[in-house]
mmCIF file of C-alpha atoms in Angstrom:
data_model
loop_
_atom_site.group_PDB
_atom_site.id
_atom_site.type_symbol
_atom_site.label_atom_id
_atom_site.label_comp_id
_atom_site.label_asym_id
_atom_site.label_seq_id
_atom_site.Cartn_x
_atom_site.Cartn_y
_atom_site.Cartn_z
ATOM 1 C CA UNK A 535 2.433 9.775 -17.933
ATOM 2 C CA UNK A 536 -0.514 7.613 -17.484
ATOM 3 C CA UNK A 537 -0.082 7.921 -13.552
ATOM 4 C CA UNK A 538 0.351 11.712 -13.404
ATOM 5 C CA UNK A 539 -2.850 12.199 -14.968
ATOM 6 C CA UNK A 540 -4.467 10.311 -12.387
ATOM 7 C CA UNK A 541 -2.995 12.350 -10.083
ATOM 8 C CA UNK A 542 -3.770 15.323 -11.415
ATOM 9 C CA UNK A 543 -7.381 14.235 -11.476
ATOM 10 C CA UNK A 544 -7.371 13.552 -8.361
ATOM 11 C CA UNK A 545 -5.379 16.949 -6.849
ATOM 12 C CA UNK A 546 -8.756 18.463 -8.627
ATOM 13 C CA UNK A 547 -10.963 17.170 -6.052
ATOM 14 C CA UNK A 548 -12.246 20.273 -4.564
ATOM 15 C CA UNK A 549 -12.466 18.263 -0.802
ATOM 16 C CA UNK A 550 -8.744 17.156 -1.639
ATOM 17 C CA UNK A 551 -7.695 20.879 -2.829
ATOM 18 C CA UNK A 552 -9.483 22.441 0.546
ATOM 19 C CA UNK A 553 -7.432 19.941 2.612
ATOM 20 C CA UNK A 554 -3.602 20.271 0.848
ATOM 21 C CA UNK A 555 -4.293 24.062 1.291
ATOM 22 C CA UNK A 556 -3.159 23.082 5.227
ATOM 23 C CA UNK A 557 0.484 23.316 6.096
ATOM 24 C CA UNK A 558 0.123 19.636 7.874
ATOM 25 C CA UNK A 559 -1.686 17.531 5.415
ATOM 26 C CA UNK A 560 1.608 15.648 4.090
ATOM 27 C CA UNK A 561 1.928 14.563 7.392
ATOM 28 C CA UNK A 562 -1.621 13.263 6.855
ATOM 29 C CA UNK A 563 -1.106 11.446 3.967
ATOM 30 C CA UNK A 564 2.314 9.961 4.680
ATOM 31 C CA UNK A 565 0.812 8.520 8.031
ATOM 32 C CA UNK A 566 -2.402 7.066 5.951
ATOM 33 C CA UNK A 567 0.127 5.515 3.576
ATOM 34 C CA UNK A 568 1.822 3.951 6.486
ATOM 35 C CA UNK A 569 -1.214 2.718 7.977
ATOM 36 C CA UNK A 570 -2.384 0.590 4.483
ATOM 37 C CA UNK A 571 0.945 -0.474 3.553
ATOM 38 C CA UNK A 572 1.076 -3.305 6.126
ATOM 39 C CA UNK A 573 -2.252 -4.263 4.348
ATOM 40 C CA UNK A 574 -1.162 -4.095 0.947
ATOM 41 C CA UNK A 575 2.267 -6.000 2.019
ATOM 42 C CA UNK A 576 0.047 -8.923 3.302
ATOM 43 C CA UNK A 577 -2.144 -8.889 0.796
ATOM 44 C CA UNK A 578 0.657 -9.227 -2.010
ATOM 45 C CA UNK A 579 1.678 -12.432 0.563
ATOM 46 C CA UNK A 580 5.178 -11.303 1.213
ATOM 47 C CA UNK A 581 6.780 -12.960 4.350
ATOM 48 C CA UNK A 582 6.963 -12.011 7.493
ATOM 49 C CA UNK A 583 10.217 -12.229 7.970
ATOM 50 C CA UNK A 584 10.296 -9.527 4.593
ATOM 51 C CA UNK A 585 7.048 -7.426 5.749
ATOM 52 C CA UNK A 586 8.758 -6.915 8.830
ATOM 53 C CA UNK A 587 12.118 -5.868 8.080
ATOM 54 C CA UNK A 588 11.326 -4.335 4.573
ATOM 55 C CA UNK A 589 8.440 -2.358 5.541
ATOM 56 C CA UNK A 590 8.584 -1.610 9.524
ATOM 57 C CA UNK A 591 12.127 -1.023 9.576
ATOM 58 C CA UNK A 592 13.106 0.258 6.414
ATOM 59 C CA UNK A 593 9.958 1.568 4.448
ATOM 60 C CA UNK A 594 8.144 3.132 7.493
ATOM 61 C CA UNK A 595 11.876 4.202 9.271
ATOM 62 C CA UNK A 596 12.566 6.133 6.253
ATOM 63 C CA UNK A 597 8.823 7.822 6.302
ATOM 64 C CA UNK A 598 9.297 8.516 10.232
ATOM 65 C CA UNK A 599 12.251 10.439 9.594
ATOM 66 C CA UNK A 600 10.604 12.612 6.672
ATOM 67 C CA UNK A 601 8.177 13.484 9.102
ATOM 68 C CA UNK A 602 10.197 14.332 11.663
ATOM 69 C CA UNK A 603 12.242 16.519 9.281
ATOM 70 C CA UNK A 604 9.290 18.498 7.939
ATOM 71 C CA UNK A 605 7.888 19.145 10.970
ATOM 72 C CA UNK A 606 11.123 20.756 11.405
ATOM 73 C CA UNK A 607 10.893 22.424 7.876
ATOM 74 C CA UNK A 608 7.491 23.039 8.507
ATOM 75 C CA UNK A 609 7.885 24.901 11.928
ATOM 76 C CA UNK A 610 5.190 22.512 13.013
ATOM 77 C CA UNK A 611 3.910 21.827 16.708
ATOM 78 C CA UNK A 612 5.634 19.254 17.960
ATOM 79 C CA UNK A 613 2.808 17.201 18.807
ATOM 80 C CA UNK A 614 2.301 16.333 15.531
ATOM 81 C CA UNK A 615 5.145 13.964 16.366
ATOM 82 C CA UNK A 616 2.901 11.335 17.940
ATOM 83 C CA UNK A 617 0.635 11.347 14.692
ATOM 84 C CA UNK A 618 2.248 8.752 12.596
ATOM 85 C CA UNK A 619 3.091 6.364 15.106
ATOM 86 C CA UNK A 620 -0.814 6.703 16.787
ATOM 87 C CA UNK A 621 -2.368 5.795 13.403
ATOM 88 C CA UNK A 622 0.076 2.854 12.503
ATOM 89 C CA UNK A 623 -0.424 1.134 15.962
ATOM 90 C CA UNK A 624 -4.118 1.839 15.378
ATOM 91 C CA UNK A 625 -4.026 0.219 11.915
ATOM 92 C CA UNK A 626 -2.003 -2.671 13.097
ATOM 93 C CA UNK A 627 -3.902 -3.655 16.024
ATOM 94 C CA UNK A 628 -6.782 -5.652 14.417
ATOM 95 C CA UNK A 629 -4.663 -8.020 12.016
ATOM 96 C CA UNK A 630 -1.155 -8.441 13.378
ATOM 97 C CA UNK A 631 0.455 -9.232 16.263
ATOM 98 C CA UNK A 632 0.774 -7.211 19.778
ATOM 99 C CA UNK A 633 4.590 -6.797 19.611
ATOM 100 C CA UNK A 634 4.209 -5.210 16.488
ATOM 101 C CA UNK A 635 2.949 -2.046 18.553
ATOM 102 C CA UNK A 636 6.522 -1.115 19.772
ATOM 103 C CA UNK A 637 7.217 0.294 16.213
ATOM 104 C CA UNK A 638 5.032 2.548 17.186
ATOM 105 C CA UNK A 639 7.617 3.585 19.441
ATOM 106 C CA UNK A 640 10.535 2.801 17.437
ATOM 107 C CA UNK A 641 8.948 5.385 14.874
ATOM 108 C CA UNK A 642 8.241 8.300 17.135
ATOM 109 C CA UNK A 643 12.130 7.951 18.174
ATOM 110 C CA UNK A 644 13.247 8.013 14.276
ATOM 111 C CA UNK A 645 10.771 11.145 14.346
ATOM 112 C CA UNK A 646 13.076 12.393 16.896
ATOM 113 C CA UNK A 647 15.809 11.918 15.078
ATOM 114 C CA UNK A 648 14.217 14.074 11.712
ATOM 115 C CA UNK A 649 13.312 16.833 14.031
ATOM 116 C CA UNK A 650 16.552 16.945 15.247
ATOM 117 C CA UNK A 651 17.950 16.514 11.956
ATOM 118 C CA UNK A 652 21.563 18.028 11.538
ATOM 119 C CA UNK A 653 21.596 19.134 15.002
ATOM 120 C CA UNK A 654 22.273 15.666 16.673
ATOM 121 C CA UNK A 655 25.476 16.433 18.646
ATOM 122 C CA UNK A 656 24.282 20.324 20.100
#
């Protein structure tokens, strides 16, 4: 309760109404989220070996797909594709290590995968 009037307050913006009135702003937002969560995961002094797997493989796979998917649902350009992965190797860059880019990869492939979404084997 307390939370969804918070984010009620917050869909009020008028600057945050103006931008959600655009057909790609979730794919804004989710790739924002991706690029802070590696920040709040170190911050909250989880392992490596738990930031890693937990967040770039499972967390961030399960995001990349979404937004591969509603591009799809979306009937999206297909360049939005590269959006997610661009901002989290941009994000990552300054703090953690260099072979942490190739998620960046990793992600555009799940991407792949969501746009393709049930039609895999055509």
């Amino acid at each position: 309760m307390f939370n969804e009037k918070i984010g009620d307050k917050i869909k009020e913006i008028s600057v945050i109404k103006k931008l959600n009135a655009h057909a790609w702003m979730p794919l804004v937002w989710w790739s924002i989220l991706v690029a802070i969560l590696p920040y709040i995961f170190s911050i909250c002094r989880l392992p490596i070996v738990f930031r890693v797997g937990l967040l770039f493989f499972i967390i961030n796979g399960v995001i990349a797909y979404h937004l591969g998917s509603l591009i799809s649902h979306l009937n999206l350009s297909r360049w939005w594709l590269i959006l997610m992965p661009v901002v989290f190797d941009l994000a990552i860059l300054p703090k953690f290590a260099l072979y942490n880019l190739m998620f960046g990869l990793i992600y555009l492939i799940i991407e792949l995968f969501g746009l393709l979404n049930k039609n895999i084997y055509r």
